[in-house]
Amino acid sequence: MSKNILITGGAASGKTRWAVTYFSACDYVLYLRTGEAVDADTMHRIEYGNNQHGVEWDIVTGVKTAPAEYFTDHKFVIFDSLGAYTSNIIKELCDDPDNMSEETRKEIEKRVISDVTEMLDRIKEKDGSMIIITLETGFSVIPENRSQAIFREILGNVNQRIANISDEVYFSASGIQFKIK
């Protein structure tokens, strides 16, 4: 049965650790990382799970656009992270975030949601499961910097849309995950 899961929380709250552990016994997981490198702790967890369970994962780093293009025959996918991906799309579509128009903001939101929906559709076709990791914006202070405020607004809107279409949503705080949907 296909399942899509969103996990949200603050920075260093245990989201990635939880996602990697969730799929640790699954073979041929695709770990899509929007950043350039996987941190040492996460790599250790992946390698430990692979050795312990005799499985192998594919890891792709530096995913800047079109994440669904990396899907092949994987049934399990971790997308890490929606916040960094949103930041990449902002940089791609807007030269000056401080002076971003409402039209551009909506275009960015639409693009990110469309890219995530495409990934979810592909994993559903394979009857697989996907975990999307995102940064929770709801507890942050209002940024004085306009670019940061726009990022927070866009990611907050994207998070809400993805949470609404996800089968399950978890909140991570201090290494403890709470199922909220």
Coordinates of C-alpha atoms in Angstrom, one line a residue, residues 70-151:
Y70 CA 15.9 10.7 -10.2
F71 CA 13.3 8.0 -9.6
T72 CA 13.9 4.7 -11.4
D73 CA 12.4 1.6 -9.9
H74 CA 12.7 2.6 -6.3
K75 CA 9.7 1.8 -4.1
F76 CA 11.0 3.8 -1.1
V77 CA 12.2 7.4 -1.2
I78 CA 13.4 10.0 1.3
F79 CA 13.3 13.6 0.1
D80 CA 15.6 15.7 2.3
S81 CA 14.6 18.6 2.5
L82 CA 11.6 20.5 1.2
G83 CA 12.9 23.7 2.9
A84 CA 16.3 23.6 1.0
Y85 CA 14.5 22.6 -2.2
T86 CA 12.1 25.6 -1.8
S87 CA 15.2 27.9 -1.3
N88 CA 16.7 26.5 -4.5
I89 CA 13.5 27.2 -6.5
I90 CA 13.4 30.8 -5.1
K91 CA 17.0 31.3 -6.3
E92 CA 16.1 29.9 -9.7
L93 CA 13.0 32.0 -10.3
C94 CA 13.8 35.2 -8.5
D95 CA 16.9 37.3 -8.9
D96 CA 16.0 39.7 -6.0
P97 CA 13.9 38.0 -3.3
D98 CA 13.7 41.4 -1.4
N99 CA 11.6 42.8 -4.2
M100 CA 9.7 39.6 -5.1
S101 CA 6.3 40.2 -6.6
E102 CA 3.1 38.4 -5.5
E103 CA 3.0 36.8 -8.9
T104 CA 6.5 35.4 -8.5
R105 CA 5.7 34.1 -5.0
K106 CA 2.7 32.2 -6.3
E107 CA 4.7 30.8 -9.2
I108 CA 7.4 29.5 -6.8
E109 CA 4.8 27.9 -4.5
K110 CA 3.1 26.3 -7.5
R111 CA 6.3 25.0 -8.9
V112 CA 7.4 23.4 -5.6
I113 CA 4.0 21.9 -5.0
S114 CA 3.9 20.6 -8.5
D115 CA 7.4 19.0 -8.2
V116 CA 6.4 17.3 -4.9
T117 CA 3.1 16.1 -6.4
E118 CA 5.0 14.6 -9.3
M119 CA 7.2 12.7 -6.9
L120 CA 4.2 11.5 -4.9
D121 CA 2.4 10.4 -8.1
R122 CA 5.4 8.4 -9.2
I123 CA 5.8 6.6 -5.9
K124 CA 2.1 5.8 -5.8
E125 CA 2.4 4.2 -9.3
K126 CA 5.0 1.8 -7.8
D127 CA 2.8 1.2 -4.7
G128 CA 5.8 2.5 -2.7
S129 CA 6.3 4.9 0.2
M130 CA 7.9 8.3 0.5
I131 CA 9.0 10.5 3.4
I132 CA 9.4 14.2 2.8
I133 CA 11.5 16.1 5.4
T134 CA 10.7 19.8 5.9
L135 CA 11.5 22.6 8.3
E136 CA 8.7 23.8 10.5
T137 CA 8.2 27.5 10.1
G138 CA 5.3 27.9 12.5
F139 CA 7.4 28.5 15.6
S140 CA 10.0 30.9 14.3
V141 CA 10.2 34.6 15.0
I142 CA 9.1 37.0 12.4
P143 CA 12.3 37.8 10.4
E144 CA 13.2 41.4 10.0
N145 CA 15.0 40.5 6.7
R146 CA 12.4 40.6 3.9
S147 CA 14.0 37.7 2.0
Q148 CA 13.8 35.5 5.1
A149 CA 10.2 36.6 5.7
I150 CA 9.2 35.7 2.1
F151 CA 11.0 32.3 2.4

